[in-house]
Amino acid sequence: MGENCNDIFHEAHASIVIWGSGPSRWVGWGFIHNEFSDPPYVDDDDEDEYNEDDEDEEEKLKEDMFYADGNTGEQGTVIAANCPIWDPRTYFLCVYESRMRIVMREWERIVENISRDVKEWGTLQHYNSLFGKSQNIQSIDASKACLRASRFFGELCKRISKVTREFKRFNEPGGDGVYFSDVSSHRALSAMESIRSSYRILEELQQELLTSEKEMEDYARELGTYMSLEMYKLNMAANITSTEIRGLALESQRTTQRMDETATSSMFVTNIMGPIAIVVAYFSTDKEKTIFHFEKSPKSFFVSVFVIIISLNVLLYLSNGFRRLNIPSYIWKQVQYHVGYFVAMRRTTKSRGSHRDFESNAP
């Protein structure tokens, strides 16, 4: 679940075959697929020490590798190879019981760690969602982690269901369990009951794994709902901002329209009413005081208005053209240049005249 993980999962398989014709005439084969376990490393300096202890090792208890494969000696479940179980069916059940106990303990440890991590992870995510510490990117990463964990738990459920399915096949009518139906020794019956107990525990562990898988799916669903809500909030904020921008654009359009109306009114006053007012004022003066002597009639009135309108528009057009070409600035620069040149020439002329006067007055 977390970034720091100390567990590495490997798939292992063990097959034990017992074959024989009677209690004293049988043989066993063991096939172990356990590639991930490295052989024990022996240092060269310690080789002599191992050789010196060979005699002591012969006197010690020899472990039956069919029974434990070196996995349960530390837990006190070792069968002495030099004290064998003569009944092959009892021996097989004891080996079967020991192997199932090893499998059960490994699954117990796995499921316990997974259940603890799922609860801690769910509590942390709930705390972050309550106090607003889960950002959008973190939520997306958490959702992906939920989906990965859910798929991983589903894969574990498939593996553990394969183990429980094998025991159901062994214990069903017509299965391999019929070969042990008449076994009456206490050790064999105890081993069979321990096997059943191990499988019951494995089924419970399978249910816990299914529960953890469902919890992770629920967490992923909750995170998806949370991200949808956050996305909805962002969309609402974006819509509000867009509405405000549209309002500002509409207000700007209205302002521009009002400015256009004002400009139209100004142009009407300047281009139409202005010339009419000028002509009316001119026609209202006395004939003796006028500059231009022509007959004041309606025809001359309209002709004067038309001429002034045309003249005014021509002047406006030329003024705008000069402003675009920046002609006044160019003319002013030329005037400054020629004035400066003229002043400089005057100063030079005066200095030469003073020099000649000085030479003429010299003794």
Short mmCIF file of C-alpha atoms in Angstrom, two decimals:
data_model
loop_
_atom_site.label_atom_id
_atom_site.label_comp_id
_atom_site.label_asym_id
_atom_site.label_seq_id
_atom_site.Cartn_x
_atom_site.Cartn_y
_atom_site.Cartn_z
CA MET A 1 0.00 0.00 0.00
CA GLY A 2 2.76 2.45 0.88
CA GLU A 3 5.84 3.46 -1.01
CA ASN A 4 8.12 1.60 1.39
CA CYS A 5 7.33 -2.10 1.15
CA ASN A 6 9.31 -4.87 2.79
CA ASP A 7 7.30 -7.79 1.38
CA ILE A 8 8.05 -9.43 -1.95
CA PHE A 9 5.58 -12.01 -3.21
CA HIS A 10 6.81 -15.16 -4.92
CA GLU A 11 4.79 -18.06 -6.19
CA ALA A 12 5.97 -21.42 -4.85
CA HIS A 13 4.83 -24.98 -5.40
CA ALA A 14 5.57 -28.25 -3.61
CA SER A 15 4.53 -31.74 -4.74
CA ILE A 16 4.94 -34.78 -2.47
CA VAL A 17 4.28 -38.26 -3.88
CA ILE A 18 4.11 -41.41 -1.70
CA TRP A 19 3.98 -44.73 -3.50
CA GLY A 20 4.19 -48.26 -2.18
CA SER A 21 2.55 -51.63 -1.67
CA GLY A 22 2.52 -51.89 2.12
CA PRO A 23 3.51 -50.27 5.45
CA SER A 24 7.11 -51.40 5.09
CA ARG A 25 7.47 -51.12 1.33
CA TRP A 26 6.98 -47.56 0.06
CA VAL A 27 9.00 -44.65 -1.28
CA GLY A 28 8.47 -40.91 -1.53
CA TRP A 29 9.40 -38.16 -4.00
CA GLY A 30 9.40 -34.45 -3.35
CA PHE A 31 9.38 -31.69 -5.98
CA ILE A 32 9.87 -28.14 -4.76
CA HIS A 33 9.53 -25.11 -7.03
CA ASN A 34 11.18 -22.49 -4.87
CA GLU A 35 13.54 -20.54 -7.15
CA PHE A 36 13.53 -17.37 -5.09
CA SER A 37 15.28 -18.95 -2.08
CA ASP A 38 19.07 -18.77 -2.44
CA PRO A 39 21.32 -21.58 -1.22
CA PRO A 40 23.00 -20.90 2.11
CA TYR A 41 26.27 -18.99 1.80
CA VAL A 42 29.29 -20.51 3.52
CA ASP A 43 32.36 -18.36 4.05
CA ASP A 44 35.76 -19.93 3.28
CA ASP A 45 37.02 -18.95 6.72
CA ASP A 46 34.20 -20.85 8.34
CA GLU A 47 34.65 -24.01 6.27
CA ASP A 48 37.07 -25.55 8.78
CA GLU A 49 34.67 -24.82 11.59
CA TYR A 50 31.88 -26.67 9.75
CA ASN A 51 34.19 -29.62 9.17
CA GLU A 52 35.04 -29.78 12.86
CA ASP A 53 31.36 -29.87 13.78
CA ASP A 54 30.47 -32.74 11.41
CA GLU A 55 30.57 -35.29 14.19
CA ASP A 56 28.32 -33.14 16.39
CA GLU A 57 25.84 -32.70 13.51
CA GLU A 58 25.52 -36.46 13.13
CA GLU A 59 24.43 -36.72 16.74
CA LYS A 60 21.84 -33.94 16.35
CA LEU A 61 18.25 -34.36 15.16
CA LYS A 62 17.98 -34.73 11.39
CA GLU A 63 15.07 -32.85 9.89
CA ASP A 64 12.68 -34.55 7.47
CA MET A 65 12.77 -32.24 4.43
CA PHE A 66 9.49 -33.65 3.07
CA TYR A 67 7.80 -32.54 6.22
CA ALA A 68 9.15 -29.04 6.69
CA ASP A 69 11.68 -28.13 3.96
CA GLY A 70 13.59 -26.12 6.55
CA ASN A 71 10.66 -23.74 7.12
CA THR A 72 9.28 -24.83 10.48
CA GLY A 73 12.22 -25.98 12.52
CA GLU A 74 12.24 -22.71 14.42
CA GLN A 75 8.63 -23.35 15.44
CA GLY A 76 9.26 -26.82 16.85
CA THR A 77 7.41 -28.77 14.14
CA VAL A 78 10.20 -31.06 12.99
CA ILE A 79 9.94 -34.77 12.29
CA ALA A 80 13.13 -36.65 12.94
CA ALA A 81 14.26 -38.40 9.78
CA ASN A 82 15.98 -41.09 11.86
CA CYS A 83 12.67 -41.82 13.64
CA PRO A 84 10.38 -42.36 10.64
CA ILE A 85 6.62 -42.87 10.53
CA TRP A 86 6.14 -46.32 9.07
CA ASP A 87 2.55 -46.00 7.91
CA PRO A 88 2.69 -44.24 4.51
CA ARG A 89 -0.83 -42.77 4.77
CA THR A 90 -0.18 -41.35 8.23
CA TYR A 91 3.14 -39.98 7.01
CA PHE A 92 1.47 -38.35 3.99
CA LEU A 93 -1.19 -36.74 6.19
CA CYS A 94 1.49 -35.42 8.57
CA VAL A 95 3.45 -33.96 5.65
CA TYR A 96 0.24 -32.52 4.18
CA GLU A 97 -0.70 -30.98 7.54
CA SER A 98 2.75 -29.42 7.98
CA ARG A 99 2.79 -27.96 4.47
CA MET A 100 -0.70 -26.51 4.90
CA ARG A 101 0.31 -24.94 8.20
CA ILE A 102 3.24 -23.24 6.45
CA VAL A 103 0.92 -21.92 3.71
CA MET A 104 -1.67 -20.78 6.25
CA ARG A 105 0.87 -18.84 8.30
CA GLU A 106 2.20 -17.06 5.23
CA TRP A 107 -1.32 -16.10 4.15
CA GLU A 108 -2.18 -14.97 7.68
CA ARG A 109 0.80 -12.63 7.68
CA ILE A 110 -0.05 -11.28 4.23
CA VAL A 111 -3.74 -10.69 4.98
CA GLU A 112 -2.99 -9.15 8.37
CA ASN A 113 -0.57 -6.64 6.84
CA ILE A 114 -2.98 -5.85 4.01
CA SER A 115 -5.95 -5.32 6.33
CA ARG A 116 -3.91 -3.04 8.57
CA ASP A 117 -2.60 -1.01 5.64
CA VAL A 118 -6.07 -0.67 4.12
CA LYS A 119 -7.52 0.66 7.38
CA GLU A 120 -4.63 3.08 7.91
CA TRP A 121 -4.83 4.28 4.32
CA GLY A 122 -8.59 4.76 4.51
CA THR A 123 -8.27 6.68 7.78
CA LEU A 124 -5.60 8.95 6.28
CA GLN A 125 -7.66 9.67 3.17
CA HIS A 126 -10.74 10.38 5.27
CA TYR A 127 -8.71 12.80 7.42
CA ASN A 128 -7.37 14.58 4.34
CA SER A 129 -10.84 14.88 2.81
CA LEU A 130 -12.30 16.30 6.06
CA PHE A 131 -9.61 18.92 6.57
CA GLY A 132 -9.13 19.84 2.92
CA LYS A 133 -5.59 18.48 2.60
CA SER A 134 -6.31 16.37 -0.46
CA GLN A 135 -5.57 18.30 -3.62
CA ASN A 136 -6.73 17.31 -7.08
CA ILE A 137 -3.42 15.79 -8.15
CA GLN A 138 -3.12 13.88 -4.87
CA SER A 139 -6.68 12.62 -5.29
CA ILE A 140 -5.91 11.38 -8.79
CA ASP A 141 -2.80 9.57 -7.52
CA ALA A 142 -4.80 8.09 -4.64
CA SER A 143 -7.50 6.89 -7.04
CA LYS A 144 -4.89 5.19 -9.21
CA ALA A 145 -3.36 3.60 -6.09
CA CYS A 146 -6.81 2.31 -5.10
CA LEU A 147 -7.34 0.70 -8.49
CA ARG A 148 -3.87 -0.90 -8.45
CA ALA A 149 -4.42 -2.22 -4.92
CA SER A 150 -7.86 -3.55 -5.85
CA ARG A 151 -6.44 -5.44 -8.83
CA PHE A 152 -3.62 -6.78 -6.65
CA PHE A 153 -6.09 -7.99 -4.01
CA GLY A 154 -8.15 -9.64 -6.73
CA GLU A 155 -5.04 -11.50 -7.90
CA LEU A 156 -4.34 -12.65 -4.33
CA CYS A 157 -7.94 -13.85 -4.01
CA LYS A 158 -7.46 -15.96 -7.14
CA ARG A 159 -4.33 -17.55 -5.68
CA ILE A 160 -5.85 -18.34 -2.30
CA SER A 161 -9.06 -19.64 -3.89
CA LYS A 162 -6.92 -22.04 -5.90
CA VAL A 163 -5.57 -23.48 -2.63
CA THR A 164 -9.01 -23.85 -1.01
CA ARG A 165 -10.41 -25.34 -4.21
CA GLU A 166 -7.78 -28.09 -4.10
CA PHE A 167 -8.85 -29.13 -0.60
CA LYS A 168 -12.51 -29.19 -1.61
CA ARG A 169 -11.55 -31.48 -4.47
CA PHE A 170 -9.53 -33.62 -2.05
CA ASN A 171 -12.35 -33.83 0.51
CA GLU A 172 -15.33 -34.25 -1.83
CA PRO A 173 -16.92 -37.68 -2.40
CA GLY A 174 -14.81 -39.58 -4.88
CA GLY A 175 -11.76 -37.42 -4.17
CA ASP A 176 -8.36 -38.46 -2.85
CA GLY A 177 -9.67 -38.25 0.71
CA VAL A 178 -11.31 -41.67 0.33
CA TYR A 179 -7.86 -43.27 0.57
CA PHE A 180 -7.71 -42.11 4.20
CA SER A 181 -11.27 -42.94 5.26
CA ASP A 182 -10.26 -46.05 7.21
CA VAL A 183 -7.21 -44.52 8.92
CA SER A 184 -7.72 -44.83 12.68
CA SER A 185 -4.43 -43.77 14.26
CA HIS A 186 -4.57 -40.76 16.54
CA ARG A 187 -1.74 -39.02 14.71
CA ALA A 188 -3.44 -39.39 11.32
CA LEU A 189 -6.81 -38.19 12.61
CA SER A 190 -5.17 -35.23 14.34
CA ALA A 191 -3.34 -34.34 11.11
CA MET A 192 -6.59 -34.55 9.12
CA GLU A 193 -8.39 -32.28 11.60
CA SER A 194 -5.48 -29.81 11.48
CA ILE A 195 -5.70 -29.81 7.66
CA ARG A 196 -9.43 -29.03 7.80
CA SER A 197 -8.75 -26.26 10.32
CA SER A 198 -6.07 -24.75 8.08
CA TYR A 199 -8.46 -24.69 5.13
CA ARG A 200 -11.20 -23.10 7.21
CA ILE A 201 -8.75 -20.38 8.22
CA LEU A 202 -7.73 -19.94 4.57
CA GLU A 203 -11.38 -19.49 3.59
CA GLU A 204 -11.74 -16.84 6.29
CA LEU A 205 -8.60 -15.14 5.01
CA GLN A 206 -10.05 -15.24 1.51
CA GLN A 207 -13.16 -13.45 2.79
CA GLU A 208 -10.95 -10.83 4.46
CA LEU A 209 -9.13 -10.31 1.18
CA LEU A 210 -12.45 -9.90 -0.61
CA THR A 211 -13.49 -7.39 2.05
CA SER A 212 -10.24 -5.45 1.58
CA GLU A 213 -10.75 -5.51 -2.18
CA LYS A 214 -14.29 -4.16 -1.76
CA GLU A 215 -13.04 -1.45 0.63
CA MET A 216 -10.46 -0.33 -1.91
CA GLU A 217 -13.14 -0.24 -4.60
CA ASP A 218 -15.32 1.85 -2.27
CA TYR A 219 -12.38 4.19 -1.60
CA ALA A 220 -11.78 4.51 -5.34
CA ARG A 221 -15.49 5.24 -5.87
CA GLU A 222 -15.46 7.85 -3.09
CA LEU A 223 -12.37 9.48 -4.56
CA GLY A 224 -14.02 9.48 -7.98
CA THR A 225 -17.09 11.17 -6.48
CA TYR A 226 -14.87 13.66 -4.66
CA MET A 227 -12.96 14.50 -7.84
CA SER A 228 -16.24 14.85 -9.74
CA LEU A 229 -17.46 17.26 -7.06
CA GLU A 230 -14.22 19.24 -7.22
CA MET A 231 -14.45 19.31 -11.01
CA TYR A 232 -18.05 20.50 -10.74
CA LYS A 233 -16.93 23.30 -8.39
CA LEU A 234 -14.17 24.29 -10.81
CA ASN A 235 -16.64 24.29 -13.70
CA MET A 236 -19.06 26.42 -11.68
CA ALA A 237 -16.28 28.89 -10.86
CA ALA A 238 -15.27 28.94 -14.54
CA ASN A 239 -18.89 29.54 -15.56
CA ILE A 240 -19.19 32.41 -13.07
CA THR A 241 -15.96 33.93 -14.37
CA SER A 242 -17.16 33.48 -17.95
CA THR A 243 -20.47 35.16 -17.07
CA GLU A 244 -18.61 38.09 -15.52
CA ILE A 245 -16.39 38.38 -18.59
CA ARG A 246 -19.46 38.32 -20.85
CA GLY A 247 -21.03 41.05 -18.68
CA LEU A 248 -17.88 43.16 -18.97
CA ALA A 249 -17.79 42.59 -22.72
CA LEU A 250 -21.46 43.59 -23.01
CA GLU A 251 -20.85 46.72 -20.95
CA SER A 252 -17.83 47.55 -23.11
CA GLN A 253 -19.98 47.05 -26.20
CA ARG A 254 -22.62 49.37 -24.79
CA THR A 255 -19.98 51.97 -23.97
CA THR A 256 -18.58 51.69 -27.49
CA GLN A 257 -22.08 52.05 -28.90
CA ARG A 258 -22.68 55.17 -26.81
CA MET A 259 -19.33 56.57 -27.96
CA ASP A 260 -20.30 55.85 -31.57
CA GLU A 261 -23.61 57.63 -31.04
CA THR A 262 -21.77 60.58 -29.48
CA ALA A 263 -19.30 60.64 -32.35
CA THR A 264 -22.18 60.50 -34.84
CA SER A 265 -23.89 63.37 -33.07
CA SER A 266 -20.65 65.35 -32.99
CA MET A 267 -20.06 64.68 -36.66
CA PHE A 268 -23.62 65.74 -37.46
CA VAL A 269 -23.20 68.94 -35.48
CA THR A 270 -19.77 69.64 -36.99
CA ASN A 271 -20.48 68.73 -40.61
CA ILE A 272 -24.14 69.76 -40.96
CA MET A 273 -25.29 72.09 -38.24
CA GLY A 274 -22.01 74.00 -38.10
CA PRO A 275 -22.03 75.09 -41.76
CA ILE A 276 -25.75 75.92 -41.57
CA ALA A 277 -25.13 78.06 -38.48
CA ILE A 278 -22.24 79.86 -40.23
CA VAL A 279 -24.32 80.58 -43.31
CA VAL A 280 -27.29 81.71 -41.23
CA ALA A 281 -25.02 84.05 -39.25
CA TYR A 282 -23.50 85.41 -42.45
CA PHE A 283 -26.88 85.96 -44.08
CA SER A 284 -28.12 87.70 -40.94
CA THR A 285 -25.54 90.50 -41.22
CA ASP A 286 -26.10 93.74 -43.07
CA LYS A 287 -25.28 93.80 -46.73
CA GLU A 288 -22.87 96.70 -46.30
CA LYS A 289 -20.83 94.79 -43.69
CA THR A 290 -20.39 91.58 -45.68
CA ILE A 291 -17.12 90.61 -47.31
CA PHE A 292 -18.59 88.70 -50.22
CA HIS A 293 -21.22 90.61 -52.17
CA PHE A 294 -23.81 88.29 -53.65
CA GLU A 295 -27.54 88.13 -53.65
CA LYS A 296 -29.02 86.68 -50.50
CA SER A 297 -31.56 84.21 -51.81
CA PRO A 298 -32.59 80.65 -50.90
CA LYS A 299 -30.51 79.37 -53.78
CA SER A 300 -27.38 81.18 -52.61
CA PHE A 301 -28.10 80.00 -49.04
CA PHE A 302 -28.11 76.32 -49.98
CA VAL A 303 -25.12 76.75 -52.29
CA SER A 304 -23.18 78.40 -49.46
CA VAL A 305 -24.09 75.60 -47.04
CA PHE A 306 -23.01 72.98 -49.58
CA VAL A 307 -19.70 74.75 -50.30
CA ILE A 308 -18.88 75.11 -46.59
CA ILE A 309 -19.70 71.43 -45.92
CA ILE A 310 -17.44 70.32 -48.78
CA SER A 311 -14.65 72.67 -47.70
CA LEU A 312 -14.88 71.54 -44.09
CA ASN A 313 -14.66 67.84 -45.03
CA VAL A 314 -11.70 68.53 -47.33
CA LEU A 315 -9.89 70.35 -44.53
CA LEU A 316 -10.60 67.50 -42.09
CA TYR A 317 -9.33 64.95 -44.61
CA LEU A 318 -6.11 66.92 -45.22
CA SER A 319 -5.60 67.42 -41.50
CA ASN A 320 -5.91 63.69 -40.84
CA GLY A 321 -3.51 62.96 -43.70
CA PHE A 322 -0.93 65.37 -42.32
CA ARG A 323 -1.30 63.84 -38.88
CA ARG A 324 -0.71 60.34 -40.23
CA LEU A 325 2.32 61.44 -42.26
CA ASN A 326 3.64 63.46 -39.32
CA ILE A 327 4.29 66.40 -41.72
CA PRO A 328 4.20 69.15 -39.05
CA SER A 329 6.92 67.40 -37.09
CA TYR A 330 9.04 67.06 -40.23
CA ILE A 331 8.54 70.76 -41.09
CA TRP A 332 9.41 71.80 -37.54
CA LYS A 333 12.62 69.75 -37.62
CA GLN A 334 13.59 71.36 -40.94
CA VAL A 335 12.91 74.84 -39.53
CA GLN A 336 15.02 74.06 -36.45
CA TYR A 337 17.83 72.80 -38.66
CA HIS A 338 17.88 75.85 -40.92
CA VAL A 339 17.55 78.29 -38.01
CA GLY A 340 20.42 76.60 -36.22
CA TYR A 341 22.50 76.67 -39.38
CA PHE A 342 21.74 80.37 -39.91
CA VAL A 343 22.69 81.23 -36.30
CA ALA A 344 25.94 79.29 -36.60
CA MET A 345 26.83 81.10 -39.83
CA ARG A 346 26.13 84.48 -38.22
CA ARG A 347 28.42 83.66 -35.31
CA THR A 348 31.17 82.57 -37.68
CA THR A 349 30.84 85.80 -39.68
CA LYS A 350 31.03 87.95 -36.55
CA SER A 351 34.11 86.15 -35.28
CA ARG A 352 35.90 86.69 -38.62
CA GLY A 353 35.03 90.41 -38.62
CA SER A 354 36.38 90.82 -35.08
CA HIS A 355 39.61 89.10 -36.08
CA ARG A 356 40.16 91.48 -39.04
CA ASP A 357 39.50 94.52 -36.82
CA PHE A 358 42.08 93.26 -34.39
CA GLU A 359 44.69 92.89 -37.17
CA SER A 360 44.02 96.42 -38.49
CA ASN A 361 44.43 97.98 -35.05
CA ALA A 362 47.68 96.20 -34.36
CA PRO A 363 50.91 98.45 -34.38
#
